Tab-separated table of C-alpha atoms in Angstrom:
chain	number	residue	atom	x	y	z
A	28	UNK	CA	0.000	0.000	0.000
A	29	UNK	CA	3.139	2.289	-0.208
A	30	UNK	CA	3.301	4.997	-2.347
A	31	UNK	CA	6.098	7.758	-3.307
A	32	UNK	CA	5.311	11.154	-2.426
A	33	UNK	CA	5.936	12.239	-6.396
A	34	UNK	CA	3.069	9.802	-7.128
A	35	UNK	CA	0.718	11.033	-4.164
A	36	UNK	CA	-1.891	12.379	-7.305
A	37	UNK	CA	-2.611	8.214	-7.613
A	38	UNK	CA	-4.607	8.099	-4.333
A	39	UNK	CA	-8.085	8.845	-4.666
A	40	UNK	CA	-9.874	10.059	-1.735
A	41	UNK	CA	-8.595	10.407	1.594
A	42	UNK	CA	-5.186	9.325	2.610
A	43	UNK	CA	-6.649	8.773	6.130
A	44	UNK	CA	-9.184	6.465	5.154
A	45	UNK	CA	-8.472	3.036	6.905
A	46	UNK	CA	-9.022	0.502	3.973
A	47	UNK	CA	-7.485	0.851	0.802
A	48	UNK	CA	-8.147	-0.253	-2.389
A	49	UNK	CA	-5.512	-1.024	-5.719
A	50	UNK	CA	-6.172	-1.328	-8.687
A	51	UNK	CA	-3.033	-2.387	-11.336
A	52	UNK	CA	-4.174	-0.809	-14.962
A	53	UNK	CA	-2.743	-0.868	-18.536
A	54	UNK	CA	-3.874	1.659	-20.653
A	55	UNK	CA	-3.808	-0.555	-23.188
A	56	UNK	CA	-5.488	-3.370	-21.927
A	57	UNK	CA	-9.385	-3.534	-22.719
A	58	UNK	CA	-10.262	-4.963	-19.839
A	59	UNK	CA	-8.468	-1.947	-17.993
A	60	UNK	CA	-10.712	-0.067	-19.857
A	61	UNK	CA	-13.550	-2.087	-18.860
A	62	UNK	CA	-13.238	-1.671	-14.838
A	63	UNK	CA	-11.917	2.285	-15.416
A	64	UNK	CA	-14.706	2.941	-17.169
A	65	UNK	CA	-17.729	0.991	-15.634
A	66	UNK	CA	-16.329	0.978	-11.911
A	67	UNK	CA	-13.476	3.209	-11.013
A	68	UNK	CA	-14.886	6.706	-12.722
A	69	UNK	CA	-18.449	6.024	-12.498
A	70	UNK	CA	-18.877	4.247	-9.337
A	71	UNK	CA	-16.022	4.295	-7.109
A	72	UNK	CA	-14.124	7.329	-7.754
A	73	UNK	CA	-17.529	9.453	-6.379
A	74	UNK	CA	-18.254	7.204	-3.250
A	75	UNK	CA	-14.728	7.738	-2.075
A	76	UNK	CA	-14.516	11.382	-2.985
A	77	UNK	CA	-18.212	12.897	-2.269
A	78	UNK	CA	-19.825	12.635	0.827
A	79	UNK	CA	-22.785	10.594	1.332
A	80	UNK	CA	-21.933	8.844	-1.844
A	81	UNK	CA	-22.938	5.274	-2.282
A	82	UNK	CA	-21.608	2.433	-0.702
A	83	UNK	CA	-21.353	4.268	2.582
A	84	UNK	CA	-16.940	4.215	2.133
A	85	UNK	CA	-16.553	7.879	1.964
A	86	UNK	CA	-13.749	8.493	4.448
A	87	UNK	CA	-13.736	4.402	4.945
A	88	UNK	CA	-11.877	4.087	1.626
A	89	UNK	CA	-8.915	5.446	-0.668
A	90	UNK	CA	-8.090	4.070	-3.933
A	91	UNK	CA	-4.472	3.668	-5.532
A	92	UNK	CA	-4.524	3.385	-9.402
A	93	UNK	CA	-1.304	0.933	-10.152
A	94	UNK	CA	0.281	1.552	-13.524
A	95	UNK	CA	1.157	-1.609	-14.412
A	96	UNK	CA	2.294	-1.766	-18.202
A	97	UNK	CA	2.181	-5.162	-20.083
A	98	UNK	CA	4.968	-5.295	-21.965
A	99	UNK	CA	3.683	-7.596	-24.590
A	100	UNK	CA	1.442	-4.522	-25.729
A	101	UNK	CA	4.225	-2.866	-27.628
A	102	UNK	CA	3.020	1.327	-27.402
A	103	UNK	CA	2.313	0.737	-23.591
A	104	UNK	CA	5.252	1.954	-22.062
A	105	UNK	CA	4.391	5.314	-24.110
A	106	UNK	CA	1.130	5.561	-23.131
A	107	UNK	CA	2.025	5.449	-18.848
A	108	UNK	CA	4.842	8.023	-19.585
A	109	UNK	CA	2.477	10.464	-20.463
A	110	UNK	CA	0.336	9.823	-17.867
A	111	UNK	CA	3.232	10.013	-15.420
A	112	UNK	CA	4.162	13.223	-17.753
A	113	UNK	CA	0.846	14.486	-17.089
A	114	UNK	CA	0.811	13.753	-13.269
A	115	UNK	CA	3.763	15.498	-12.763
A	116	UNK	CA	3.051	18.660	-14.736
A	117	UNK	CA	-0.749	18.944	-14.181
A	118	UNK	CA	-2.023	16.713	-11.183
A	119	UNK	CA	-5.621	17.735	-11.478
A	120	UNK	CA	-5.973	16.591	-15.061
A	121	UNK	CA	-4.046	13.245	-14.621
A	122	UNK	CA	-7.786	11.348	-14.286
A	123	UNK	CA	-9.249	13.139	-17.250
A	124	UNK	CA	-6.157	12.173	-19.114
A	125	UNK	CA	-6.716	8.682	-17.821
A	126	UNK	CA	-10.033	8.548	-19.552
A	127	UNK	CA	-8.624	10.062	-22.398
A	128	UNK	CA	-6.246	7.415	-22.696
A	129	UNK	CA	-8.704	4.586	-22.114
A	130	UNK	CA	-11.018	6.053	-24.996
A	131	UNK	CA	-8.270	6.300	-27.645
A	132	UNK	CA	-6.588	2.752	-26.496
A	133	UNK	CA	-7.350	1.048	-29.665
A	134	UNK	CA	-4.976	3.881	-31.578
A	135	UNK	CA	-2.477	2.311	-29.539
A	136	UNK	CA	-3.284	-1.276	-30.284
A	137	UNK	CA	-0.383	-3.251	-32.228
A	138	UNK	CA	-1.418	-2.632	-35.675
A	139	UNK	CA	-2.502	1.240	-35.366
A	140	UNK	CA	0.932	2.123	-34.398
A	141	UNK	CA	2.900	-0.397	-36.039
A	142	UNK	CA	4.737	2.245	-39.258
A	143	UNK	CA	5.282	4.876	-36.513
A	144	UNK	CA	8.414	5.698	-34.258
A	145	UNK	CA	8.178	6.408	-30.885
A	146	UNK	CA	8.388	9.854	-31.420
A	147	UNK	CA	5.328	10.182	-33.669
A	148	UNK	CA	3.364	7.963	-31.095
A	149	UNK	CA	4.382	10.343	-27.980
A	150	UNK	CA	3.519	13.286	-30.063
A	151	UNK	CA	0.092	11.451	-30.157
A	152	UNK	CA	-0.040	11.026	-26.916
A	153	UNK	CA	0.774	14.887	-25.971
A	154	UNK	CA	-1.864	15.952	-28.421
A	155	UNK	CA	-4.429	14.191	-26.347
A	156	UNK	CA	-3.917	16.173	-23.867
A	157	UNK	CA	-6.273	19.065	-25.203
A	158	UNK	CA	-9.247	16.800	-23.900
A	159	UNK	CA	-8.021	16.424	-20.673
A	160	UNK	CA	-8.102	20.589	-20.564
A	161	UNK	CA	-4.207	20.790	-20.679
A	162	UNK	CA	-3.125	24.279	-21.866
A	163	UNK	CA	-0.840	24.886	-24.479
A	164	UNK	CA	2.043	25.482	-21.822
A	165	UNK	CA	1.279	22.458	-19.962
A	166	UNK	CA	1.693	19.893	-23.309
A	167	UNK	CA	4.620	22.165	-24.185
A	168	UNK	CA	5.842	20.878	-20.967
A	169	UNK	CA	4.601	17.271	-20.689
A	170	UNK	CA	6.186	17.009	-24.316
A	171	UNK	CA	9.471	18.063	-22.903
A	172	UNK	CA	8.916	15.460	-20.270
A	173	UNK	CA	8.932	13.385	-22.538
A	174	UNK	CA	12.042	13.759	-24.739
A	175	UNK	CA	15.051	11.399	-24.328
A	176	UNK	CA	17.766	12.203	-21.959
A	177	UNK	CA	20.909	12.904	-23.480
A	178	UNK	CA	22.521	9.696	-22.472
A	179	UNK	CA	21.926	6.545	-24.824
A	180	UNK	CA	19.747	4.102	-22.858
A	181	UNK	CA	18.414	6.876	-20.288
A	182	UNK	CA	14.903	7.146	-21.099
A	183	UNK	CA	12.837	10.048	-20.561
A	184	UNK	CA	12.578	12.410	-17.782
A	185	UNK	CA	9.737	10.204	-16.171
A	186	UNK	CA	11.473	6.843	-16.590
A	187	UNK	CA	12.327	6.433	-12.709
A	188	UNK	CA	8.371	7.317	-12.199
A	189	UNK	CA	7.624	3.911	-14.009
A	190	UNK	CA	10.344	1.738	-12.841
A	191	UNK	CA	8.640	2.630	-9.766
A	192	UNK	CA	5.340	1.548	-10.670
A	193	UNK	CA	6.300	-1.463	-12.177
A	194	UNK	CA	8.719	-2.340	-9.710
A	195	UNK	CA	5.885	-2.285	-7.179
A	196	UNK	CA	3.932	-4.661	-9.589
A	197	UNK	CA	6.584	-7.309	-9.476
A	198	UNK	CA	7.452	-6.809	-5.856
A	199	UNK	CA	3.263	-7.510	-5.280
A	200	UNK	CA	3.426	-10.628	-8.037
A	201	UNK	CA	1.370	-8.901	-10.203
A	202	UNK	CA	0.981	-10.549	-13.323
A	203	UNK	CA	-2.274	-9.910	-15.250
A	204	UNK	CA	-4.093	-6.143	-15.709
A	205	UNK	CA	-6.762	-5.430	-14.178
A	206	UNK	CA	-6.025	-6.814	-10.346
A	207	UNK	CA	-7.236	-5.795	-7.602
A	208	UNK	CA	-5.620	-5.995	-4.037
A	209	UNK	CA	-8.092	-5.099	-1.184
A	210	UNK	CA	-5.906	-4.120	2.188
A	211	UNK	CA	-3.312	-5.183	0.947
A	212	UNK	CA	-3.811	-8.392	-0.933
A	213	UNK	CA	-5.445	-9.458	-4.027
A	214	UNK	CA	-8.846	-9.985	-4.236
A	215	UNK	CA	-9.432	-12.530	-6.821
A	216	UNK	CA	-12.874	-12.292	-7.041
A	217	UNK	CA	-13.430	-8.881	-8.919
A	218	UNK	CA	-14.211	-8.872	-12.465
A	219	UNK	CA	-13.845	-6.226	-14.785
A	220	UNK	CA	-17.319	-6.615	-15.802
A	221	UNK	CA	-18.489	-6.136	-12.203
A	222	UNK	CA	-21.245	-3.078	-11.528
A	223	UNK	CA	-23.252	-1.509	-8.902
A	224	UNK	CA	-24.717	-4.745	-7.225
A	225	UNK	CA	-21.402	-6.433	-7.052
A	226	UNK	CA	-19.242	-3.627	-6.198
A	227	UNK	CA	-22.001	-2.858	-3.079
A	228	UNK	CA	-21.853	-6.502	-2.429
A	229	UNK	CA	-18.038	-6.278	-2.164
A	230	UNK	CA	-17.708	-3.038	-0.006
A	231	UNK	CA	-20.351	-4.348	2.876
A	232	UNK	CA	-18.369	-7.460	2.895
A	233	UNK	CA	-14.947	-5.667	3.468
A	234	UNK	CA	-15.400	-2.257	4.868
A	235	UNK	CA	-15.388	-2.767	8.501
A	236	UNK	CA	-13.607	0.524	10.019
């Protein structure tokens, strides 16, 4: 349940609360998609953020979004340095840029990106930006973010940002996106395809603080 203070933006909802809930993503992973979409930004995002929001976890609960990427989805290591990019340069926008991300996946699918460099693709992925509201300034500076160092194999200015993440992700086992640890430990039982009755189900079973 750790966390580095660079990445605090992650945590949804209180840092107080007493339970926490993780949830390991790729951005390019339609099932990702799936729980982000359905779950995390419809349903559990507002009950751990709003008072007297369903479920009754408001101040029970925080959420941790993992970024886990798989590497045998060749643009995803692109796709969570922007984010990262994003997080550090404009924390408020990092979970419209989520969205973002999770609506235009299938750009980044295999074939979509398969005649262009990485260069083109993370000038893709700064473009995007504009839905998540970034100004001009702000893309001007995730793009920069996102430029290779001057050293050969020294990756971008967010690189230690995702060795984190996916350092965490081996250190917890975790192999397949999305998976969801509950206190600490997975909780096998979630489905992407989960919604309201089964994520109230799950909550009243759990949430006991």
């Amino acid at each position: 349940m750790a966390l580095q203070p660079s990445l605090s933006p992650l945590l949804i909802g209180s840092p107080a609360a007493p339970h926490t809930l993780e949830v390991y993503l790729d951005y390019v992973c339609p099932f990702s998609a799936k729980i982000f979409n359905n779950a995390l930004d419809q349903l559990i995002k507002p009950a751990v953020t709003e008072p007297g929001g369903r479920y009754d976890i408001y101040g029970k609960v925080k959420v941790i979004l993992r970024l886990h990427p798989q590497p045998w989805h060749g643009s995803s290591t692109f796709l969570h340095e922007a984010a990262l990019a994003v997080l550090r340069v404009a924390p408020q926008a990092f979970w419209a840029y989520s969205r973002v991300l999770f609506k235009h996946q299938e750009e980044f699918f295999d074939i979509p990106v398969s005649q262009l460099s990485p260069i083109q693709i993370r000038a893709k992925l700064v473009e995007l930006g504009k839905e998540a509201g970034l100004n001009d300034a702000q893309m001007a500076e995730v793009a920069e973010l996102l430029k290779y160092k001057s050293s050969p194999n020294g990756g971008v200015a967010v690189t230690d940002d995702l060795k984190y993440n996916i350092k965490i992700g081996r250190h917890n086992s975790i192999h397949v996106s999305p998976t969801v640890l509950f206190d600490g430990l997975i909780a096998g039982d979630v489905s992407s395809s989960w919604g309201d009755n089964e994520w109230s189900s799950f909550f009243k079973s759990r949430v006991t603080a």
